[in-house]
XYZ file of C-alpha atoms in Angstrom:
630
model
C 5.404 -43.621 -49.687
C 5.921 -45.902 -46.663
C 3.971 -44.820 -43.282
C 5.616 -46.519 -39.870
C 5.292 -45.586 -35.864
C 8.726 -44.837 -34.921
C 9.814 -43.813 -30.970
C 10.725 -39.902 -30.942
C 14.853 -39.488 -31.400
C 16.180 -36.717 -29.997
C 18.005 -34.305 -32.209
C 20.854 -33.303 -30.973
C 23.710 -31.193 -31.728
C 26.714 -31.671 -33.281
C 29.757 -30.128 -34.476
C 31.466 -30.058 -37.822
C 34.074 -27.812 -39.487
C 33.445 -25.568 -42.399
C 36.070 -25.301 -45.390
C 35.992 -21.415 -46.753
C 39.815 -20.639 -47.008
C 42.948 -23.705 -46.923
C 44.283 -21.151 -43.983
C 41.542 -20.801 -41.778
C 38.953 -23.410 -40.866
C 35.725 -22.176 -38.773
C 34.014 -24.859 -36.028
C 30.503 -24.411 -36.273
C 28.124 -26.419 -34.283
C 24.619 -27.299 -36.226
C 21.700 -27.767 -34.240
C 18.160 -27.972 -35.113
C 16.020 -24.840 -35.999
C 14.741 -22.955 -33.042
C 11.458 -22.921 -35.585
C 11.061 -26.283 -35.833
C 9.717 -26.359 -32.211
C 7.030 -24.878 -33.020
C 4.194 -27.612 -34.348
C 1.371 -27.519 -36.556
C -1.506 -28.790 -34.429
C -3.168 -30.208 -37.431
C 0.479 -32.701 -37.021
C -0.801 -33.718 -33.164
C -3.531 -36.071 -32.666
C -4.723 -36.731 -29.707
C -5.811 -40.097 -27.988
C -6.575 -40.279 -24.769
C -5.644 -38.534 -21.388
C -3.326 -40.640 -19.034
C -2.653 -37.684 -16.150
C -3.886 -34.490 -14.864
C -1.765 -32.628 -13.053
C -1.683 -28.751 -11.330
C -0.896 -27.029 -14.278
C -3.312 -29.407 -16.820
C -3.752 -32.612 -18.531
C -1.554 -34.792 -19.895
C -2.651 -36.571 -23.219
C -1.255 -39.591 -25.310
C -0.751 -38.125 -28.670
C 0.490 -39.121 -32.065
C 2.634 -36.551 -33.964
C 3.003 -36.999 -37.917
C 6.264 -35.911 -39.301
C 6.340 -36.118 -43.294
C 9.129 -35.868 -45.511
C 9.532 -36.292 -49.545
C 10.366 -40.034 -49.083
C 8.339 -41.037 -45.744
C 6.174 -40.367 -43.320
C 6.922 -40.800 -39.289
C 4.493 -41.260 -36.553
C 6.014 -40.747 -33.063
C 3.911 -41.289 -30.157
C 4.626 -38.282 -27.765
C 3.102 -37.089 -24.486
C 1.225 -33.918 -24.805
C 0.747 -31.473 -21.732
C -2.182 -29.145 -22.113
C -1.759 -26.282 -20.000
C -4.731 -24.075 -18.315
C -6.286 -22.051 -20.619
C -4.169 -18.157 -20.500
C -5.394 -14.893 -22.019
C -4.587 -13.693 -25.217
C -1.949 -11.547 -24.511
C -0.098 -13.781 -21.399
C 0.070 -16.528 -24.522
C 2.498 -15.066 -26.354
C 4.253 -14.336 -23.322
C 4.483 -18.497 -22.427
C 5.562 -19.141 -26.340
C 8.492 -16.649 -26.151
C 9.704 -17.855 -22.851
C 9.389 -21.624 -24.350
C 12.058 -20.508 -27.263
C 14.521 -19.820 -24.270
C 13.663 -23.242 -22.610
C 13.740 -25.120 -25.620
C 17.266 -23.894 -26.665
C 18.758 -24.540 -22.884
C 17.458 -27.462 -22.348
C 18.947 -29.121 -25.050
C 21.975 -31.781 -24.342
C 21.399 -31.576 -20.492
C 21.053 -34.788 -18.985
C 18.504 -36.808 -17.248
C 15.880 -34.776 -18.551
C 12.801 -35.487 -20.607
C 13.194 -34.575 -24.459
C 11.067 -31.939 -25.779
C 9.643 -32.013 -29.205
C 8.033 -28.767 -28.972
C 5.199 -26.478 -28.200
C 1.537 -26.461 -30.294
C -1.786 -24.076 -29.728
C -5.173 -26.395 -29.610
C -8.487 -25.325 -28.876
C -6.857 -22.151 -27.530
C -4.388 -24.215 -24.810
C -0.721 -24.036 -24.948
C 0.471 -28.023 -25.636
C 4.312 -28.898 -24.674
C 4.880 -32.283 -26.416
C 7.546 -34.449 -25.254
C 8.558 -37.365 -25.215
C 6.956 -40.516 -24.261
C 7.671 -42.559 -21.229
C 5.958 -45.600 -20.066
C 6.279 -45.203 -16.524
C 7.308 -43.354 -13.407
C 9.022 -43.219 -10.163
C 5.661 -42.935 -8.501
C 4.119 -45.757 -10.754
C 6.860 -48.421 -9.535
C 6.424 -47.354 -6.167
C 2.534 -48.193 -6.182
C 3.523 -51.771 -7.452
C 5.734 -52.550 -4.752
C 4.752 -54.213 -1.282
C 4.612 -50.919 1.256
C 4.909 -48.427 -1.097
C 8.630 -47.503 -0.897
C 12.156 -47.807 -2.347
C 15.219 -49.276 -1.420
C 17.846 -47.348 -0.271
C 20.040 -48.167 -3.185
C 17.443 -47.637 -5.619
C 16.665 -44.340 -4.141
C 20.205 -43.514 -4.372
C 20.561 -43.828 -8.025
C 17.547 -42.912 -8.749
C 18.304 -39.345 -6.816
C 21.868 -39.309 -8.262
C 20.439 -39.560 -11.656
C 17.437 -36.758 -10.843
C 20.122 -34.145 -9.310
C 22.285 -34.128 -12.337
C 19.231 -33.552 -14.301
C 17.940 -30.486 -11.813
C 21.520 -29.090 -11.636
C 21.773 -29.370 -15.450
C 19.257 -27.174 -15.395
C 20.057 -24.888 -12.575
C 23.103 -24.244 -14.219
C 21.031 -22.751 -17.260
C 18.866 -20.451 -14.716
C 15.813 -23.113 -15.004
C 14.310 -23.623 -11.652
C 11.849 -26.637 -12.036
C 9.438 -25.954 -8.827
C 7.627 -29.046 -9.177
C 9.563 -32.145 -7.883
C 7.650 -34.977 -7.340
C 7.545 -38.570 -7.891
C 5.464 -39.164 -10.602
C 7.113 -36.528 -12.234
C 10.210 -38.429 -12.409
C 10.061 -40.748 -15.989
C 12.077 -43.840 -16.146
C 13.405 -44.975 -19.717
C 13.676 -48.092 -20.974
C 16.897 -48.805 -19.102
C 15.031 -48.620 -15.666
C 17.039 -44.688 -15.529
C 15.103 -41.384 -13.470
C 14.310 -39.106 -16.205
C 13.206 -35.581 -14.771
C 9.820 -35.057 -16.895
C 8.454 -32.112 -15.965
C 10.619 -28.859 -16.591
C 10.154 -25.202 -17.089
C 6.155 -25.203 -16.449
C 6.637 -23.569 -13.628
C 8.894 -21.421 -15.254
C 7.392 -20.692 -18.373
C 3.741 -19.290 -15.808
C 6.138 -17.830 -13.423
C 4.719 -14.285 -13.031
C 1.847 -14.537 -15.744
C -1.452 -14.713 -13.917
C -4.299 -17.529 -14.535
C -7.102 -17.743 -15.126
C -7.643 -18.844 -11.412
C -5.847 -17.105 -8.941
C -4.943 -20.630 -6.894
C -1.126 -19.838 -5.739
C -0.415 -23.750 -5.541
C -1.586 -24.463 -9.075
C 0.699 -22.044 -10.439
C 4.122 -22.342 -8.726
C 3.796 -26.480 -7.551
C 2.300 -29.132 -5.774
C 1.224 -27.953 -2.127
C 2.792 -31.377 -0.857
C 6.144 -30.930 -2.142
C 6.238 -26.911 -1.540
C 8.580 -24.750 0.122
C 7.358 -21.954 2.554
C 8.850 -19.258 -0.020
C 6.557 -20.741 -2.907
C 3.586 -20.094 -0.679
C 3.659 -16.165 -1.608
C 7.005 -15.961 -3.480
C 6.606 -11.785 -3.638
C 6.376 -11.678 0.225
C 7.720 -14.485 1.760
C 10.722 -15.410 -1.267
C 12.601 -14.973 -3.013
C 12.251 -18.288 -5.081
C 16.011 -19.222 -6.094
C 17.795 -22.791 -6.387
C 17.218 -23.440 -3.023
C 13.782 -24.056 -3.486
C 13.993 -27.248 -5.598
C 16.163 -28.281 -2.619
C 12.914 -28.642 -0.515
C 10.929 -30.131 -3.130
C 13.388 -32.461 -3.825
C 14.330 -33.479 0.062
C 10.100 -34.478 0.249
C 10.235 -36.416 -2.648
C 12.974 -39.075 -1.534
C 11.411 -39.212 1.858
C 8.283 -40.535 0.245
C 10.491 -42.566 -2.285
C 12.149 -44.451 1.334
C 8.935 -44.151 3.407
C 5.695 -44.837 0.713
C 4.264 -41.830 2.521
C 2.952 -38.561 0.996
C 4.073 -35.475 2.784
C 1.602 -34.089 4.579
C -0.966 -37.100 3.764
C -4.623 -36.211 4.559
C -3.940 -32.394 5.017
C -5.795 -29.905 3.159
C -4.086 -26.919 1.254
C -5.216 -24.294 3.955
C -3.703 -26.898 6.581
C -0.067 -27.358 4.780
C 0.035 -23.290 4.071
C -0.387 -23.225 8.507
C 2.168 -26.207 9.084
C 4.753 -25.285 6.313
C 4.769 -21.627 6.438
C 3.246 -19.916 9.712
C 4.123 -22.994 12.269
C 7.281 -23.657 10.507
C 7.071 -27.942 10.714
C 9.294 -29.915 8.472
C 8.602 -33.438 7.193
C 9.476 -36.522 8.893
C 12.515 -38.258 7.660
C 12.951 -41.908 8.743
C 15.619 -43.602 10.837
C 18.845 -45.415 9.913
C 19.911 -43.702 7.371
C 24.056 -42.742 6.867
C 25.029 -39.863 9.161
C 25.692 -37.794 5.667
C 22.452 -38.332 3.777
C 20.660 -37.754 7.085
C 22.210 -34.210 7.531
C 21.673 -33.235 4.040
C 17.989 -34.031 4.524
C 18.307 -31.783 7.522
C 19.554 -29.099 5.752
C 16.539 -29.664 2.679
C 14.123 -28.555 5.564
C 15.502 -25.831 6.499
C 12.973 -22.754 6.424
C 15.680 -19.907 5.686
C 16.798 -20.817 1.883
C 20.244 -19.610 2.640
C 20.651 -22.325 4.666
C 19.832 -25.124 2.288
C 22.132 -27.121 0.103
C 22.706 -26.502 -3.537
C 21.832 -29.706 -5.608
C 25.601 -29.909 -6.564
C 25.627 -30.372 -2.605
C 23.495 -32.752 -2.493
C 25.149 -34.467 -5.848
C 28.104 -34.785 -4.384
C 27.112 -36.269 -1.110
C 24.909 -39.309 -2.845
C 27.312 -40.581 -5.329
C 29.659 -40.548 -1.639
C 27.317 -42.533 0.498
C 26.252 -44.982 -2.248
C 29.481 -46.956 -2.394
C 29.211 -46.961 1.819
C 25.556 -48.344 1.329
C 26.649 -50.915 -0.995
C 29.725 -52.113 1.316
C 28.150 -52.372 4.528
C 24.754 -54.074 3.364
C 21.489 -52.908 3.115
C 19.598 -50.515 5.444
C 15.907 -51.507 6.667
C 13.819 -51.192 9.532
C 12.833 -47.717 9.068
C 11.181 -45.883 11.792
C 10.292 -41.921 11.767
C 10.962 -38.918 14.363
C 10.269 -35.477 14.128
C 13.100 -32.822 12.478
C 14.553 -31.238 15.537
C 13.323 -27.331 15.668
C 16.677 -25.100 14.919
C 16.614 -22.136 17.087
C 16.802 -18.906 15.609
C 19.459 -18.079 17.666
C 21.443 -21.364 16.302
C 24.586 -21.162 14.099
C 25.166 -20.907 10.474
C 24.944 -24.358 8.926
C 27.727 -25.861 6.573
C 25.499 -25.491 3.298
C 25.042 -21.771 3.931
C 28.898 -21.226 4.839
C 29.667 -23.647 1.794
C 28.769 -21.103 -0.337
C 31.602 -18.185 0.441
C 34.138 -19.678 -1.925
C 37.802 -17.821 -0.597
C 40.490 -17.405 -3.069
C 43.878 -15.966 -2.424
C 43.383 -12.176 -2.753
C 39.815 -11.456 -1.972
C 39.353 -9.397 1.165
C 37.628 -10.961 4.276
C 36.750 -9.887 7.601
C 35.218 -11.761 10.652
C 32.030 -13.188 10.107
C 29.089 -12.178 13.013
C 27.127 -14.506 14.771
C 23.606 -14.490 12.993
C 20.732 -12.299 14.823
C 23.448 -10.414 16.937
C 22.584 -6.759 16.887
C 25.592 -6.287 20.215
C 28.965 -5.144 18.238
C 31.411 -8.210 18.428
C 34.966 -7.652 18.622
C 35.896 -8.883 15.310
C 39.678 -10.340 15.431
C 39.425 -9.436 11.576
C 38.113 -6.331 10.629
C 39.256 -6.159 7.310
C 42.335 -8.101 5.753
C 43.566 -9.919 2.317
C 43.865 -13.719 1.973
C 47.136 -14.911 1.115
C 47.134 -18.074 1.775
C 44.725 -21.500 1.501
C 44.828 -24.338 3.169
C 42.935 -27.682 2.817
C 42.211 -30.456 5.054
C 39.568 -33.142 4.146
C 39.668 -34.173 7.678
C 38.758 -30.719 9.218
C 37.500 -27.474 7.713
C 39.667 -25.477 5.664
C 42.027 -22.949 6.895
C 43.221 -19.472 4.982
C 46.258 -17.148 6.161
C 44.921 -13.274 6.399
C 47.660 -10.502 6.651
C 45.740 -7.894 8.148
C 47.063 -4.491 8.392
C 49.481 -3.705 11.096
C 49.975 -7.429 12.737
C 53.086 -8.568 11.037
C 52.703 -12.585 10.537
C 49.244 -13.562 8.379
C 46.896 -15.115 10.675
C 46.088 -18.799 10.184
C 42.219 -19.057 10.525
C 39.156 -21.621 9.988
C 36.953 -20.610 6.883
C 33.993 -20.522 8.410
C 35.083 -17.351 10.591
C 35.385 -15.260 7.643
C 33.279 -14.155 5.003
C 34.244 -12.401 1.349
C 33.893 -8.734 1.115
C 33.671 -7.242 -2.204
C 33.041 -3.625 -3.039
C 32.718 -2.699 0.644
C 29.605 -5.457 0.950
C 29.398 -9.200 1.969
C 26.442 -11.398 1.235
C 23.533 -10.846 4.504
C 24.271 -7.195 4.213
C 21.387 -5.026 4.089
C 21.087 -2.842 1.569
C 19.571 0.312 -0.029
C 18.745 1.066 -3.430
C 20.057 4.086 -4.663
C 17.153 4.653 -7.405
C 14.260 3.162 -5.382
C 11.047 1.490 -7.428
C 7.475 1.741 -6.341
C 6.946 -1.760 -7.250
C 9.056 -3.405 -5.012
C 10.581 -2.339 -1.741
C 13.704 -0.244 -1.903
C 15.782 -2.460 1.072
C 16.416 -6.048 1.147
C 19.345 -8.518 2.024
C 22.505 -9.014 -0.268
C 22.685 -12.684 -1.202
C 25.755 -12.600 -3.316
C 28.279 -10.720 -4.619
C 30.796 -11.962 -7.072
C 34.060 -10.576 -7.997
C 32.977 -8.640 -11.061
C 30.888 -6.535 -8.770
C 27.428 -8.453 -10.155
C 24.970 -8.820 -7.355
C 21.318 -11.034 -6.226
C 18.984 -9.008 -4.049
C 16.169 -10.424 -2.022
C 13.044 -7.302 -2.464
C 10.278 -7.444 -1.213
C 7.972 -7.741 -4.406
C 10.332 -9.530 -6.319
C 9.520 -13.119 -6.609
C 12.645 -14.042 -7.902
C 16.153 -12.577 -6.648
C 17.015 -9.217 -8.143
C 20.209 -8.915 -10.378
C 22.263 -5.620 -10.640
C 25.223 -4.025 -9.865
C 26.729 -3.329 -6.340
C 27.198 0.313 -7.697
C 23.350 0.281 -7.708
C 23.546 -0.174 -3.827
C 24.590 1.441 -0.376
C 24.259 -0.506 3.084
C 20.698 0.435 4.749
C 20.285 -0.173 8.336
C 20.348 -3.678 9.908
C 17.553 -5.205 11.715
C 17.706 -8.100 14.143
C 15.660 -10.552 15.638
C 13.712 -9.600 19.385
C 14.493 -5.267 18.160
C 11.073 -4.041 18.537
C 9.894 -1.607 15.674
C 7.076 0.549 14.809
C 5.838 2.222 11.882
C 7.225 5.320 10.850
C 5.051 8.506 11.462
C 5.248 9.597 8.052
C 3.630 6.662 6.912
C 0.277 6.553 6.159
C -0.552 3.682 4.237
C 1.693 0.333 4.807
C 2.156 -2.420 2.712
C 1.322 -4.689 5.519
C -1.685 -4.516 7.747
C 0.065 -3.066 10.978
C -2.198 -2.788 14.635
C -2.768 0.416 16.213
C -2.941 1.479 19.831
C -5.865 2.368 21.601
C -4.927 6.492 21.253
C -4.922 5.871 16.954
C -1.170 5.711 17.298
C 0.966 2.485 15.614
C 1.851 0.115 17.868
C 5.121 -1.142 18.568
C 6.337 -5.055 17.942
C 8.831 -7.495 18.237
C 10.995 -9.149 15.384
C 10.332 -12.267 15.798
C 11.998 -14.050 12.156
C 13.392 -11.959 9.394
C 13.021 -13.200 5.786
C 15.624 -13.748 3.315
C 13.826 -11.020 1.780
C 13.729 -8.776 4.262
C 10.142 -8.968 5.338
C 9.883 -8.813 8.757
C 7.963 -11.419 10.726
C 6.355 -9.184 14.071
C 4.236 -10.327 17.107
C 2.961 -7.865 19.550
C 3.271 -9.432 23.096
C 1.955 -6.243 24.453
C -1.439 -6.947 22.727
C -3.639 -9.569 24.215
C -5.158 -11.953 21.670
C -6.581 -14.980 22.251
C -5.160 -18.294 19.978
C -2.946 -17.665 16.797
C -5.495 -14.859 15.389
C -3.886 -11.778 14.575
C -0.796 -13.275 16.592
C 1.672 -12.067 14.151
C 1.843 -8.909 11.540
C 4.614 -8.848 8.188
C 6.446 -5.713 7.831
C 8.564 -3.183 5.213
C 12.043 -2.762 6.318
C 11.796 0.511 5.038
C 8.389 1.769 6.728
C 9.730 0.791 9.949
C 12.053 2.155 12.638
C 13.468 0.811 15.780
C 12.347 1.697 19.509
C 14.441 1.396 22.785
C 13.853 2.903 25.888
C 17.227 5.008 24.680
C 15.180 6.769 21.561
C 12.183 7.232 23.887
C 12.081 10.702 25.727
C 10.448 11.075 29.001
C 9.227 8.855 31.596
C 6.009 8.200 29.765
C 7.399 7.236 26.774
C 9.328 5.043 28.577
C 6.830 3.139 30.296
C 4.660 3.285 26.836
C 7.253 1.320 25.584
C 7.557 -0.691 28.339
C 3.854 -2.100 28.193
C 4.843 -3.486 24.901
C 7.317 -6.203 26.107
C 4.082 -8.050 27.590
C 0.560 -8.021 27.519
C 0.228 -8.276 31.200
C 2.762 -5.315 32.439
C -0.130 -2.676 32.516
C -2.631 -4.986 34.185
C 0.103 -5.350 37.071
C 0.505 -1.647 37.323
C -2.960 -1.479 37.854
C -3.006 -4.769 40.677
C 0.195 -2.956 42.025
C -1.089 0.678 42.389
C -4.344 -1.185 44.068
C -2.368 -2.925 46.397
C -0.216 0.310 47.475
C -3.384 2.772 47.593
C -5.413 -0.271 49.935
C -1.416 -0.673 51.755
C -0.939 3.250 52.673
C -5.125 3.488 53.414
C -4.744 0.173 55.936
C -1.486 2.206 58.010
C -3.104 5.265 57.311
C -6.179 4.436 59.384
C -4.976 2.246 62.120
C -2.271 5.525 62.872
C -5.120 7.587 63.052
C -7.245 5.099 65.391
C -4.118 4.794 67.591
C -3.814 8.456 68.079
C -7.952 8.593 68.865
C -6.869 5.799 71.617
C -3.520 7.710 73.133
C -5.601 11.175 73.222
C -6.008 12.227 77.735
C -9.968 12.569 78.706
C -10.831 14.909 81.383
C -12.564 13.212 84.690
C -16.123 13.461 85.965
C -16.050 14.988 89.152
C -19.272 14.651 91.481
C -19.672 17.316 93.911
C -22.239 18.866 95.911
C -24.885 21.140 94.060
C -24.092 19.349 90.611
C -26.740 17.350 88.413
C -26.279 13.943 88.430
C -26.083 14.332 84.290
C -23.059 17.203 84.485
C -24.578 19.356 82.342
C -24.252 22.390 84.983
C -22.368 22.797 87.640
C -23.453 24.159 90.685
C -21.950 27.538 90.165
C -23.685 28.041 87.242
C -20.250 27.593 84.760
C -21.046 25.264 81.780
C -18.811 21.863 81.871
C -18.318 19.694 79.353
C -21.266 17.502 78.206
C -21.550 14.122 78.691
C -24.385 11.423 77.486
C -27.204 11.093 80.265
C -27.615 7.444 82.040
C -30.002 5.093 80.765
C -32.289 5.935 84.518
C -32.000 9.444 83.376
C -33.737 8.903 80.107
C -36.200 6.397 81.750
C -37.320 8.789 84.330
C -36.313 6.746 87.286
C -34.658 8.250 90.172
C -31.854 7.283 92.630
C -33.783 6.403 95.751
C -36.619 4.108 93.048
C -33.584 2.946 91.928
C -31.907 1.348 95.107
């Protein structure tokens, strides 16, 4: 029996047709046996380690295959994950029969062999690969790519990720020395579904980076995907935007920060990586819209896709691009527009029903020149956005108007709807904001509590009251114990806040400006759409109320009531005195009149009547008289 090292061949499907009856002939497609993926660990042996990564250690490994006439050594790459209890285990291995099945045939994406138990760790063997992305970068003068090679190399990668996207895989951990190259010099995507195989199943450590990606390369929804998510395609968007900056630039996002540090740039300050200069207009705004911190408004990776394989022929004809500099990611406004990735993804058909689309954070009713209407009509131009003809009732001609004015209305909602559950759950919150709704009626929810979006039926649903950005809100009185840590007043009573950034969630992002803190401590509180209610001077009764609510717009309004009442009690006691001292002044004084048989002092006259007194002279008091005097 012959014994030779052979490199692992993929097994892959293939189709072949099956001869029961001359009439009918049945197609059947063989593939290997979901079983198979599971190895004997006495079949892996293990060398040495060549990586350790978030999730574990990667090991060189031989695994022995035997048959009846040889026996095959392939040389494989093992992934040890962290060690998982018991119970969460068998959890991993059933989700791994999934992920092995899907991610068979899709392309640009590392083989797996299968999955082993050693020493009590969960292995995921794959293939071998001799190198990486982030390997050939290290060799090269500077540390970066060229633009071409980045191209390809990200063409290649985003057929692999939207392979896998397209099987409900979200890979969570782009990076590049996760990103294989073959033997032809081709991006392989090498690490897939760990993520997704320990989303949701606690470790052993409680680390949120270890378990859902590489703090460098995270999105602010993978931070605290149950508060701050949902995590959907988008996020791999993100990851994969910071990965060819530092392909172009040799430069580690967020180099020399700590976790604690990233978690305060990325999520609370909202900063985006640098992305150098000179690149084409189109790969430059897609990079844009990578960093944006609402998911909605981030490309798809078929987005992205599309707009490489574009701008690598125009990279290619007009030379080379070098001389890269860097500048910040201008801030976006949250008052801003929609961007073309998020209004990209209302595809309009002829018959769907559509009504005007509303500026984003405007809580003021619009006067919608579409309220409701059908689509009869599309029109294309690559030059210009796209154009659809709306009859809407009672105008007789259909109305010619842009796409991006309209949005898709199905079963009475449109995606950025709020909505209600009709059946609420105590593990999540019962309102959240409608991502999508498809034709069928099928739905995604962003809860908060679910780290992933929600999937259901729009029967399931009823619209819940909108919030907006600057409404302030305040707990509800019925609520006793909130999700969220919330501030009270100095009374016991909740204090009211400001929305300052809603999440695509639903979680709502609150500063108090009528509370005086000092730096960024305590400077802004996360709230339950559904614990919370609005305030306006309209739903506050009385004057009090009023001015209650009035103190919470700034910090500084009651210390200027205070300064101002000062000043008028000081103003009406300055006028007040000086009218009284001026009447003292204008008031007539009777005259001293000397005459004969009177005292010199005027306390008696000479007829005996008492007059009125007046203060002796100073020769009085001294005992000195008139004649001494002279």
């Amino acid at each position: 029996m012959a014994s030779k090292v052979v490199p692992a061949q993929p097994v892959t499907p293939f189709e072949f047709e099956l001869y029961e009856d001359p009439d009918h002939l049945r197609t059947v497609i063989a593939s290997s046996n979901q079983s198979t993926h599971r190895i004997d660990p006495a079949k892996l042996k293990l060398r040495h380690r060549i990586g350790r990564g978030p999730f574990g250690d990667v090991w060189l490994a031989t695994h022995h295959q035997s048959t009846e006439d040889y026996d095959e050594y392939h040389e494989v790459a093992v992934k040890m994950l962290q060690p998982l209890k018991e119970e969460h285990m068998r959890l991993v291995l059933d989700k791994f029969d999934g992920l092995f099945s899907k991610c068979q045939g899709v392309e640009n994406v590392c083989f797996l062999h299968g999955i082993s138990v050693m020493n009590g760790k969960i292995c995921i063997v794959m293939k071998f690969y001799e190198g990486s992305i982030g390997d050939k970068m290290a060799l090269l003068k500077g540390g970066k790519l060229t633009l071409p090679d980045v191209l390809r190399y990200g063409i290649e990668l985003a057929q692999g990720i939207a392979g896998l996207h397209a099987k409900e895989i979200l890979v969570l951990n782009l990076k590049p020395c996760s990103f294989l190259l073959n033997e032809n010099d081709q991006a392989v995507l090498g690490d897939i579904g760990i993520p997704y195989l320990l989303f949701g199943i606690p470790l052993t450590s409680s680390d949120m980076p270890r378990r859902l990606g590489t703090p460098n390369y995270m999105a602010p929804e993978q931070w605290q995907p149950e508060i701050r998510g949902p995590i959907t395609f988008e996020t791999d968007s993100w990851g994969f935007g910071c990965s060819f900056v530092e392909m172009l630039t040799g430069v580690l996002p967020w180099c020399g920060k700590s976790i604690e540090e990233i978690y305060d740039l990325v999520v609370r300050k909202q900063e985006k990586p640098h992305i150098p200069e000179g690149l084409p207009p189109p790969i430059e705004n897609i990079l844009l819209g990578c960093f944006e911190y609402d998911l909605r408004s981030r490309p798809l990776m078929t987005d992205i896709l599309r707009v490489f394989k574009s701008s690598q022929n125009a990279v290619f004809v007009d030379g080379g691009w070098t001389g890269f500099g860097s500048r910040t990611i201008p801030e976006k406004s949250s008052g801003a527009g929609y961007t073309e990735w998020f209004l990209s993804k209302d595809h309009l058909q002829v018959g769907d029903m559509v009504r005007s689309r509303r500026p984003p954070n405007s809580c003021k009713p619009e006067n919608m020149d579409v309220p409701e209407g059908t689509v009869v009509g599309l029109e294309h131009n690559p030059d210009r956005d796209g154009f659809v003809l709306v009859s809407v009732h009672g105008i007789h001609d259909p109305l010619r108007l842009p796409v991006s004015t309209l949005e898709k209305v199905s079963f009475g909602l449109a995606a950025g709807d709020w909505v209600h559950l009709k059946e609420e759950n105590n593990k999540h919150s019962p309102v959240g904001i409608l991502h999508s709704i498809n034709r069928d009626g099928s739905v995604a929810v962003g809860f908060i509590g679910v780290e992933t979006l929600w999937k259901g039926k729009s029967s399931e649903l009823q619209m819940a009251e909108s919030y907006f950005v600057g409404q302030f809100v305040r707990l509800k009185t019925n609520v006793l114990s909130p999700r969220f840590e919330w501030p009270r007043k100095t009374g016991g009573s909740w204090a009211s806040g400001k929305i300052w950034w809603i999440l695509p969630n639903g979680c709502l992002i609150v500063k108090f400006p009528g509370r005086f803190t000092i730096g960024q401590e305590n400077s802004s509180f996360l709230a339950d759409p559904d614990e919370v209610e609005v305030v306006s001077f309209n739903t506050c009764p009385g004057v009090f109320k009023k001015y209650q609510h009035l103190e919470d717009f700034h910090w500084a309004v009651r210390p200027l009531v205070i300064a101002l009442g000062i000043f008028t009690a000081m103003k009406v006691g300055f006028f007040t005195g000086k009218k009284i001292q001026r009447s003292r002044v204008n008031r007539p004084q009777g005259n001293a009149v000397q005459s004969k048989g009177q005292y010199m002092d005027g306390q008696t006259s000479g007829d005996g009547s008492n007059q009125a007194w007046f203060p002796p002279s100073v020769k009085n008091i001294l005992g000195v008289s008139p004649a001494a005097a002279r």
